[in-house]
PDB file of C-alpha atoms in Angstrom:
ATOM      1  CA  MET A   1      -5.493  12.185  16.535  1.00  0.00           C
ATOM      2  CA  LEU A   2      -4.482  10.964  12.833  1.00  0.00           C
ATOM      3  CA  LYS A   3      -7.456  12.809  10.945  1.00  0.00           C
ATOM      4  CA  ARG A   4      -6.297  15.909  12.889  1.00  0.00           C
ATOM      5  CA  ALA A   5      -3.103  15.690  11.310  1.00  0.00           C
ATOM      6  CA  VAL A   6      -4.154  15.122   7.954  1.00  0.00           C
ATOM      7  CA  PHE A   7      -6.574  17.975   7.914  1.00  0.00           C
ATOM      8  CA  ASP A   8      -3.776  20.440   9.436  1.00  0.00           C
ATOM      9  CA  ASP A   9      -1.480  18.801   6.541  1.00  0.00           C
ATOM     10  CA  PRO A  10      -1.078  21.446   3.874  1.00  0.00           C
ATOM     11  CA  ASP A  11      -0.605  18.722   1.389  1.00  0.00           C
ATOM     12  CA  ARG A  12      -3.676  16.658   2.366  1.00  0.00           C
ATOM     13  CA  LEU A  13      -2.366  13.582   1.587  1.00  0.00           C
ATOM     14  CA  LEU A  14      -3.022  10.295   3.317  1.00  0.00           C
ATOM     15  CA  ILE A  15      -0.840   6.799   2.287  1.00  0.00           C
ATOM     16  CA  LEU A  16      -2.573   3.907   3.537  1.00  0.00           C
ATOM     17  CA  ALA A  17      -0.505   0.954   2.773  1.00  0.00           C
ATOM     18  CA  SER A  18      -3.287  -1.578   4.991  1.00  0.00           C
ATOM     19  CA  ASP A  19      -4.611  -3.487   6.539  1.00  0.00           C
ATOM     20  CA  LEU A  20      -7.424  -1.599   6.548  1.00  0.00           C
ATOM     21  CA  THR A  21      -8.939  -4.461   8.603  1.00  0.00           C
ATOM     22  CA  ALA A  22      -7.958  -6.955  11.402  1.00  0.00           C
ATOM     23  CA  SER A  23     -10.489  -9.902   9.622  1.00  0.00           C
ATOM     24  CA  GLY A  24     -12.256  -8.592   6.371  1.00  0.00           C
ATOM     25  CA  ALA A  25     -15.347  -8.674   8.096  1.00  0.00           C
ATOM     26  CA  GLU A  26     -18.318  -6.274   6.923  1.00  0.00           C
ATOM     27  CA  GLN A  27     -18.682  -3.885   9.606  1.00  0.00           C
ATOM     28  CA  GLU A  28     -14.913  -3.635   9.818  1.00  0.00           C
ATOM     29  CA  PHE A  29     -15.017  -2.563   6.188  1.00  0.00           C
ATOM     30  CA  ARG A  30     -17.950  -0.395   6.869  1.00  0.00           C
ATOM     31  CA  TRP A  31     -15.474   1.719   9.540  1.00  0.00           C
ATOM     32  CA  ALA A  32     -13.081   1.926   6.948  1.00  0.00           C
ATOM     33  CA  ARG A  33     -15.192   3.516   4.694  1.00  0.00           C
ATOM     34  CA  GLN A  34     -16.943   5.818   7.062  1.00  0.00           C
ATOM     35  CA  PHE A  35     -13.239   7.141   7.586  1.00  0.00           C
ATOM     36  CA  LEU A  36     -12.306   7.198   4.190  1.00  0.00           C
ATOM     37  CA  ASP A  37     -15.784   9.183   3.476  1.00  0.00           C
ATOM     38  CA  THR A  38     -14.739  11.991   5.940  1.00  0.00           C
ATOM     39  CA  LEU A  39     -11.079  12.581   4.362  1.00  0.00           C
ATOM     40  CA  LEU A  40     -12.834  12.547   0.911  1.00  0.00           C
ATOM     41  CA  GLU A  41     -15.548  14.966   1.895  1.00  0.00           C
ATOM     42  CA  ARG A  42     -12.322  17.141   3.147  1.00  0.00           C
ATOM     43  CA  GLN A  43     -10.912  16.923   0.139  1.00  0.00           C
ATOM     44  CA  VAL A  44      -7.794  14.444   1.502  1.00  0.00           C
ATOM     45  CA  ARG A  45      -6.123  12.636  -1.291  1.00  0.00           C
ATOM     46  CA  VAL A  46      -5.909   9.215  -0.330  1.00  0.00           C
ATOM     47  CA  ILE A  47      -3.387   6.557  -1.696  1.00  0.00           C
ATOM     48  CA  VAL A  48      -4.358   2.851  -0.610  1.00  0.00           C
ATOM     49  CA  THR A  49      -3.465  -0.673  -1.487  1.00  0.00           C
ATOM     50  CA  PRO A  50      -5.233  -3.928   0.053  1.00  0.00           C
ATOM     51  CA  GLY A  51      -3.579  -5.832   2.484  1.00  0.00           C
ATOM     52  CA  ASN A  52      -3.680  -9.782   3.348  1.00  0.00           C
ATOM     53  CA  HIS A  53      -5.891  -9.449   6.160  1.00  0.00           C
ATOM     54  CA  ASP A  54      -8.594  -7.580   3.967  1.00  0.00           C
ATOM     55  CA  LEU A  55      -8.463 -10.214   0.992  1.00  0.00           C
ATOM     56  CA  HIS A  56      -7.198 -13.531   2.313  1.00  0.00           C
ATOM     57  CA  THR A  57      -9.096 -16.323   4.518  1.00  0.00           C
ATOM     58  CA  THR A  58      -5.240 -16.943   6.082  1.00  0.00           C
ATOM     59  CA  PHE A  59      -3.233 -15.186   8.178  1.00  0.00           C
ATOM     60  CA  GLY A  60      -0.403 -14.807  10.491  1.00  0.00           C
ATOM     61  CA  GLY A  61       2.333 -16.214   7.910  1.00  0.00           C
ATOM     62  CA  LYS A  62       0.076 -19.272   6.919  1.00  0.00           C
ATOM     63  CA  LYS A  63       0.011 -19.836   3.018  1.00  0.00           C
ATOM     64  CA  GLU A  64      -3.588 -19.946   1.195  1.00  0.00           C
ATOM     65  CA  HIS A  65      -3.196 -23.358  -1.335  1.00  0.00           C
ATOM     66  CA  PRO A  66      -5.293 -24.193  -4.159  1.00  0.00           C
ATOM     67  CA  GLU A  67      -5.476 -28.200  -2.770  1.00  0.00           C
ATOM     68  CA  GLN A  68      -6.661 -26.480   0.146  1.00  0.00           C
ATOM     69  CA  THR A  69      -9.444 -23.952  -0.642  1.00  0.00           C
ATOM     70  CA  SER A  70     -13.072 -25.114   0.030  1.00  0.00           C
ATOM     71  CA  ALA A  71     -16.156 -23.931  -1.389  1.00  0.00           C
ATOM     72  CA  ARG A  72     -16.591 -21.924   1.812  1.00  0.00           C
ATOM     73  CA  ASP A  73     -13.244 -20.536   1.506  1.00  0.00           C
ATOM     74  CA  GLU A  74     -13.864 -19.304  -1.848  1.00  0.00           C
ATOM     75  CA  GLY A  75     -17.224 -17.550  -0.726  1.00  0.00           C
ATOM     76  CA  LYS A  76     -15.358 -15.668   1.764  1.00  0.00           C
ATOM     77  CA  ARG A  77     -12.216 -14.585  -0.292  1.00  0.00           C
ATOM     78  CA  GLN A  78     -15.018 -13.276  -2.908  1.00  0.00           C
ATOM     79  CA  ARG A  79     -16.987 -11.426  -0.588  1.00  0.00           C
ATOM     80  CA  ARG A  80     -14.112  -9.465   1.188  1.00  0.00           C
ATOM     81  CA  LEU A  81     -12.859  -9.100  -3.004  1.00  0.00           C
ATOM     82  CA  GLU A  82     -16.319  -7.083  -3.321  1.00  0.00           C
ATOM     83  CA  ARG A  83     -15.924  -5.394   0.055  1.00  0.00           C
ATOM     84  CA  MET A  84     -12.516  -3.871  -0.998  1.00  0.00           C
ATOM     85  CA  ARG A  85     -13.868  -2.973  -4.680  1.00  0.00           C
ATOM     86  CA  ARG A  86     -16.337  -1.405  -2.900  1.00  0.00           C
ATOM     87  CA  LEU A  87     -14.608   0.590  -0.115  1.00  0.00           C
ATOM     88  CA  CYS A  88     -11.555   1.851  -2.906  1.00  0.00           C
ATOM     89  CA  GLU A  89     -13.955   2.683  -5.786  1.00  0.00           C
ATOM     90  CA  PRO A  90     -14.464   6.637  -4.678  1.00  0.00           C
ATOM     91  CA  VAL A  91     -10.530   6.615  -3.669  1.00  0.00           C
ATOM     92  CA  PHE A  92     -10.186   5.405  -7.713  1.00  0.00           C
ATOM     93  CA  GLN A  93     -12.108   8.170  -9.039  1.00  0.00           C
ATOM     94  CA  GLN A  94     -10.384  10.960  -7.526  1.00  0.00           C
ATOM     95  CA  GLN A  95      -9.348  13.424 -10.379  1.00  0.00           C
ATOM     96  CA  GLU A  96      -5.713  12.887  -9.373  1.00  0.00           C
ATOM     97  CA  VAL A  97      -5.509   9.354 -10.264  1.00  0.00           C
ATOM     98  CA  ILE A  98      -4.457   9.180 -14.004  1.00  0.00           C
ATOM     99  CA  ALA A  99      -4.316   5.451 -14.942  1.00  0.00           C
ATOM    100  CA  HIS A 100      -6.506   2.625 -13.772  1.00  0.00           C
ATOM    101  CA  GLY A 101      -5.617  -1.401 -13.808  1.00  0.00           C
ATOM    102  CA  ALA A 102      -8.096  -4.153 -15.058  1.00  0.00           C
ATOM    103  CA  LYS A 103      -8.353  -7.332 -13.889  1.00  0.00           C
ATOM    104  CA  ASP A 104      -5.794  -8.743 -11.836  1.00  0.00           C
ATOM    105  CA  ALA A 105      -4.339  -5.287 -11.788  1.00  0.00           C
ATOM    106  CA  GLU A 106      -7.995  -3.751 -10.427  1.00  0.00           C
ATOM    107  CA  PHE A 107      -6.046  -2.620  -7.390  1.00  0.00           C
ATOM    108  CA  ASP A 108      -3.300  -0.555  -8.953  1.00  0.00           C
ATOM    109  CA  THR A 109      -3.364   3.048  -9.700  1.00  0.00           C
ATOM    110  CA  LEU A 110      -0.959   5.799 -10.768  1.00  0.00           C
ATOM    111  CA  THR A 111      -1.806   8.963  -9.130  1.00  0.00           C
ATOM    112  CA  HIS A 112      -0.244  12.575  -9.736  1.00  0.00           C
ATOM    113  CA  ILE A 113       0.113  14.995  -6.784  1.00  0.00           C
ATOM    114  CA  GLY A 114       1.930  18.098  -7.121  1.00  0.00           C
ATOM    115  CA  THR A 115       5.706  17.058  -7.630  1.00  0.00           C
ATOM    116  CA  HIS A 116       5.056  13.381  -6.808  1.00  0.00           C
ATOM    117  CA  LEU A 117       3.756  10.228  -8.985  1.00  0.00           C
ATOM    118  CA  PHE A 118       2.489   7.426  -6.707  1.00  0.00           C
ATOM    119  CA  ILE A 119       2.179   3.736  -8.325  1.00  0.00           C
ATOM    120  CA  THR A 120       0.160   1.330  -5.955  1.00  0.00           C
ATOM    121  CA  LEU A 121       0.550  -2.460  -6.814  1.00  0.00           C
ATOM    122  CA  ARG A 122      -1.311  -4.727  -5.131  1.00  0.00           C
ATOM    123  CA  SER A 123       1.112  -7.638  -3.080  1.00  0.00           C
ATOM    124  CA  ALA A 124      -1.537  -9.313  -1.272  1.00  0.00           C
ATOM    125  CA  HIS A 125      -2.902 -11.909  -4.081  1.00  0.00           C
ATOM    126  CA  ARG A 126      -4.395 -15.585  -3.273  1.00  0.00           C
ATOM    127  CA  PHE A 127      -1.734 -17.633  -3.503  1.00  0.00           C
ATOM    128  CA  GLU A 128       1.608 -15.447  -3.705  1.00  0.00           C
ATOM    129  CA  ASP A 129       2.029 -12.303  -1.491  1.00  0.00           C
ATOM    130  CA  GLN A 130       4.359 -10.781  -4.014  1.00  0.00           C
ATOM    131  CA  VAL A 131       3.587  -8.302  -7.091  1.00  0.00           C
ATOM    132  CA  SER A 132       3.361 -10.473 -10.235  1.00  0.00           C
ATOM    133  CA  LEU A 133       5.218  -9.467 -13.579  1.00  0.00           C
ATOM    134  CA  PRO A 134       2.112  -8.131 -15.284  1.00  0.00           C
ATOM    135  CA  GLN A 135       1.789  -5.810 -12.721  1.00  0.00           C
ATOM    136  CA  ILE A 136       5.088  -4.524 -13.221  1.00  0.00           C
ATOM    137  CA  ALA A 137       4.971  -4.510 -16.778  1.00  0.00           C
ATOM    138  CA  TRP A 138       1.948  -2.626 -16.169  1.00  0.00           C
ATOM    139  CA  ALA A 139       3.078  -0.172 -14.101  1.00  0.00           C
ATOM    140  CA  ALA A 140       6.281   0.384 -16.653  1.00  0.00           C
ATOM    141  CA  ALA A 141       3.715   0.839 -19.696  1.00  0.00           C
ATOM    142  CA  GLU A 142       1.765   3.551 -17.876  1.00  0.00           C
ATOM    143  CA  LEU A 143       5.002   5.863 -16.905  1.00  0.00           C
ATOM    144  CA  SER A 144       6.216   5.222 -19.970  1.00  0.00           C
ATOM    145  CA  LYS A 145       3.981   7.166 -21.824  1.00  0.00           C
ATOM    146  CA  GLN A 146       4.197  10.086 -19.190  1.00  0.00           C
ATOM    147  CA  PRO A 147       7.659  10.475 -20.151  1.00  0.00           C
ATOM    148  CA  GLN A 148       7.703  14.634 -19.232  1.00  0.00           C
ATOM    149  CA  LEU A 149       5.476  13.891 -15.871  1.00  0.00           C
ATOM    150  CA  VAL A 150       8.490  11.155 -14.761  1.00  0.00           C
ATOM    151  CA  GLN A 151      11.039  13.123 -15.359  1.00  0.00           C
ATOM    152  CA  GLN A 152       9.255  16.368 -13.223  1.00  0.00           C
ATOM    153  CA  SER A 153       8.215  13.957 -10.450  1.00  0.00           C
ATOM    154  CA  SER A 154       9.391  12.248  -7.644  1.00  0.00           C
ATOM    155  CA  VAL A 155       8.165   8.571  -8.113  1.00  0.00           C
ATOM    156  CA  HIS A 156       7.349   6.133  -5.189  1.00  0.00           C
ATOM    157  CA  VAL A 157       5.904   3.028  -5.274  1.00  0.00           C
ATOM    158  CA  VAL A 158       3.108   1.962  -2.523  1.00  0.00           C
ATOM    159  CA  THR A 159       2.477  -1.758  -1.455  1.00  0.00           C
ATOM    160  CA  HIS A 160       1.531  -3.882   1.171  1.00  0.00           C
ATOM    161  CA  HIS A 161       4.602  -6.489   1.308  1.00  0.00           C
ATOM    162  CA  ALA A 162       8.308  -5.555   1.641  1.00  0.00           C
ATOM    163  CA  LEU A 163      10.829  -6.205  -0.994  1.00  0.00           C
ATOM    164  CA  TRP A 164      13.250  -7.137   1.728  1.00  0.00           C
ATOM    165  CA  PRO A 165      12.897  -9.557   4.354  1.00  0.00           C
ATOM    166  CA  GLY A 166      13.071  -7.863   8.146  1.00  0.00           C
ATOM    167  CA  ARG A 167      15.367  -5.436   7.990  1.00  0.00           C
ATOM    168  CA  ASN A 168      18.005  -7.178   6.053  1.00  0.00           C
ATOM    169  CA  PRO A 169      18.953  -4.561   2.873  1.00  0.00           C
ATOM    170  CA  ARG A 170      21.164  -7.127   1.149  1.00  0.00           C
ATOM    171  CA  MET A 171      18.806  -9.233   0.036  1.00  0.00           C
ATOM    172  CA  LEU A 172      15.823  -8.436  -2.807  1.00  0.00           C
ATOM    173  CA  VAL A 173      13.084 -10.544  -2.345  1.00  0.00           C
ATOM    174  CA  GLN A 174      11.747  -9.912  -5.769  1.00  0.00           C
ATOM    175  CA  PRO A 175      14.200  -9.495  -7.837  1.00  0.00           C
ATOM    176  CA  GLN A 176      12.076  -8.739 -10.925  1.00  0.00           C
ATOM    177  CA  PHE A 177      10.987  -5.379  -9.497  1.00  0.00           C
ATOM    178  CA  GLU A 178      14.925  -4.184  -9.888  1.00  0.00           C
ATOM    179  CA  ALA A 179      14.932  -3.017 -13.503  1.00  0.00           C
ATOM    180  CA  PHE A 180      11.831  -1.498 -12.593  1.00  0.00           C
ATOM    181  CA  LEU A 181      12.879   0.830  -9.619  1.00  0.00           C
ATOM    182  CA  ALA A 182      16.142   1.573 -11.267  1.00  0.00           C
ATOM    183  CA  ARG A 183      14.469   2.355 -15.006  1.00  0.00           C
ATOM    184  CA  PHE A 184      12.240   5.269 -13.121  1.00  0.00           C
ATOM    185  CA  ARG A 185      14.587   6.481 -11.106  1.00  0.00           C
ATOM    186  CA  VAL A 186      12.192   5.529  -7.880  1.00  0.00           C
ATOM    187  CA  HIS A 187      12.706   7.650  -4.799  1.00  0.00           C
ATOM    188  CA  ALA A 188      10.569   5.832  -2.049  1.00  0.00           C
ATOM    189  CA  PHE A 189       8.823   2.268  -1.569  1.00  0.00           C
ATOM    190  CA  ILE A 190       6.169   2.325   0.974  1.00  0.00           C
ATOM    191  CA  HIS A 191       4.888  -0.877   2.320  1.00  0.00           C
ATOM    192  CA  GLY A 192       2.846  -2.030   5.403  1.00  0.00           C
ATOM    193  CA  HIS A 193       2.074  -5.734   6.737  1.00  0.00           C
ATOM    194  CA  ASN A 194       5.150  -5.754   9.370  1.00  0.00           C
ATOM    195  CA  HIS A 195       3.280  -3.268  11.809  1.00  0.00           C
ATOM    196  CA  ASP A 196       6.811  -1.737  12.548  1.00  0.00           C
ATOM    197  CA  TYR A 197       8.212   1.419  11.672  1.00  0.00           C
ATOM    198  CA  LEU A 198      11.534   1.442   9.443  1.00  0.00           C
ATOM    199  CA  SER A 199      12.918   4.331   7.347  1.00  0.00           C
ATOM    200  CA  GLY A 200      16.587   4.226   5.640  1.00  0.00           C
ATOM    201  CA  SER A 201      18.006   3.847   2.103  1.00  0.00           C
ATOM    202  CA  TYR A 202      18.222   0.293   0.950  1.00  0.00           C
ATOM    203  CA  PRO A 203      19.993  -0.989  -1.972  1.00  0.00           C
ATOM    204  CA  VAL A 204      18.234  -2.625  -5.102  1.00  0.00           C
ATOM    205  CA  GLY A 205      19.932  -5.818  -5.892  1.00  0.00           C
ATOM    206  CA  SER A 206      23.076  -5.523  -7.779  1.00  0.00           C
ATOM    207  CA  SER A 207      22.401  -2.519  -9.891  1.00  0.00           C
ATOM    208  CA  GLY A 208      24.138   0.157  -7.700  1.00  0.00           C
ATOM    209  CA  TYR A 209      20.780   1.696  -7.188  1.00  0.00           C
ATOM    210  CA  SER A 210      19.420   2.407  -4.030  1.00  0.00           C
ATOM    211  CA  VAL A 211      15.836   3.439  -2.804  1.00  0.00           C
ATOM    212  CA  TRP A 212      14.473   5.456   0.322  1.00  0.00           C
ATOM    213  CA  ARG A 213      12.127   2.330   1.928  1.00  0.00           C
ATOM    214  CA  ILE A 214       9.311   3.185   4.599  1.00  0.00           C
ATOM    215  CA  SER A 215       8.240   0.833   6.194  1.00  0.00           C
ATOM    216  CA  LEU A 216       4.630   1.660   7.670  1.00  0.00           C
ATOM    217  CA  PRO A 217       3.871   1.850  11.342  1.00  0.00           C
ATOM    218  CA  THR A 218       0.410   0.331  12.971  1.00  0.00           C
ATOM    219  CA  LEU A 219      -2.658   2.199  14.764  1.00  0.00           C
ATOM    220  CA  GLN A 220      -3.655  -1.339  16.475  1.00  0.00           C
ATOM    221  CA  GLN A 221      -2.173  -3.839  18.117  1.00  0.00           C
ATOM    222  CA  HIS A 222      -2.274  -6.838  15.946  1.00  0.00           C
ATOM    223  CA  ASN A 223       0.314  -8.840  18.021  1.00  0.00           C
ATOM    224  CA  PRO A 224       0.340  -8.562  21.624  1.00  0.00           C
ATOM    225  CA  SER A 225       3.446 -11.045  22.176  1.00  0.00           C
ATOM    226  CA  ARG A 226       5.848  -8.593  20.285  1.00  0.00           C
ATOM    227  CA  GLU A 227       6.529  -5.010  20.384  1.00  0.00           C
ATOM    228  CA  GLN A 228       5.042  -2.993  17.623  1.00  0.00           C
ATOM    229  CA  SER A 229       5.124   0.608  16.400  1.00  0.00           C
ATOM    230  CA  ARG A 230       1.918   1.883  17.182  1.00  0.00           C
ATOM    231  CA  GLY A 231       1.412   5.381  15.214  1.00  0.00           C
ATOM    232  CA  PHE A 232       1.875   7.217  11.904  1.00  0.00           C
ATOM    233  CA  LEU A 233       4.154   9.245  10.137  1.00  0.00           C
ATOM    234  CA  ARG A 234       4.317  12.829   8.783  1.00  0.00           C
ATOM    235  CA  TRP A 235       6.180  12.737   5.384  1.00  0.00           C
ATOM    236  CA  PHE A 236       7.334  15.926   3.347  1.00  0.00           C
ATOM    237  CA  PRO A 237       9.806  14.529   0.758  1.00  0.00           C
ATOM    238  CA  PRO A 238      12.862  14.340   0.532  1.00  0.00           C
ATOM    239  CA  VAL A 239      12.944  15.071   4.583  1.00  0.00           C
ATOM    240  CA  ILE A 240      12.912  11.513   6.633  1.00  0.00           C
ATOM    241  CA  PRO A 241       9.949  10.844   8.044  1.00  0.00           C
ATOM    242  CA  GLU A 242       8.463  11.843  11.567  1.00  0.00           C
ATOM    243  CA  PHE A 243       7.268   9.233  13.831  1.00  0.00           C
ATOM    244  CA  ILE A 244       3.987   9.854  15.644  1.00  0.00           C
ATOM    245  CA  ARG A 245       3.382   7.782  18.342  1.00  0.00           C
ATOM    246  CA  VAL A 246      -0.285   6.738  19.385  1.00  0.00           C
TER     247      VAL A 246
END
């Protein structure tokens, strides 16, 4: 159903804010790669950022701490990281990708498609589920190199984790984002992680600026104990996204 919708989409664009896997297993990455290869072979442009289930060894709100990390866990983490690198490689090689980060920002990209600029920033880090200051600085530097493109395009940020706790629009989890979002007049902040669809205008701290927050739904039922939005979105900015239930 999702493939058919993407293939019928005149823009042929798919945004994946992850998780792409449930437990980071090798077989799950193979399935994800087969899915992505099918899309790319059909000239579908793909935007992707990794999630905590793809890269971490702890889930469900548990935090990984340096003093609790065993050699075995470190081995698992390194294998997942390498699987994610291989999975994302053909995505990052798309001609629409005009900037790609390095080292700790290796999953961060700037992609230009039509009248839209997408900044993907990895938020699923080893000990902290948020985008770092160097990543924000990298994104600002890359956008600053493209002043005419920024002026002519709608700028969107894609991460795995949200900027706001739950549905609370008044508290910004990562205040370091405030100046960046306002400076580049970011239109939409798109994220996954919550497995729940949400769409609306959210204020950015005390800046007086607002962005359109889109919390993407899930295609899999990760937590049977609570109701989740299973489906995907069709979105033609600036129109409000349409939720397609599966």
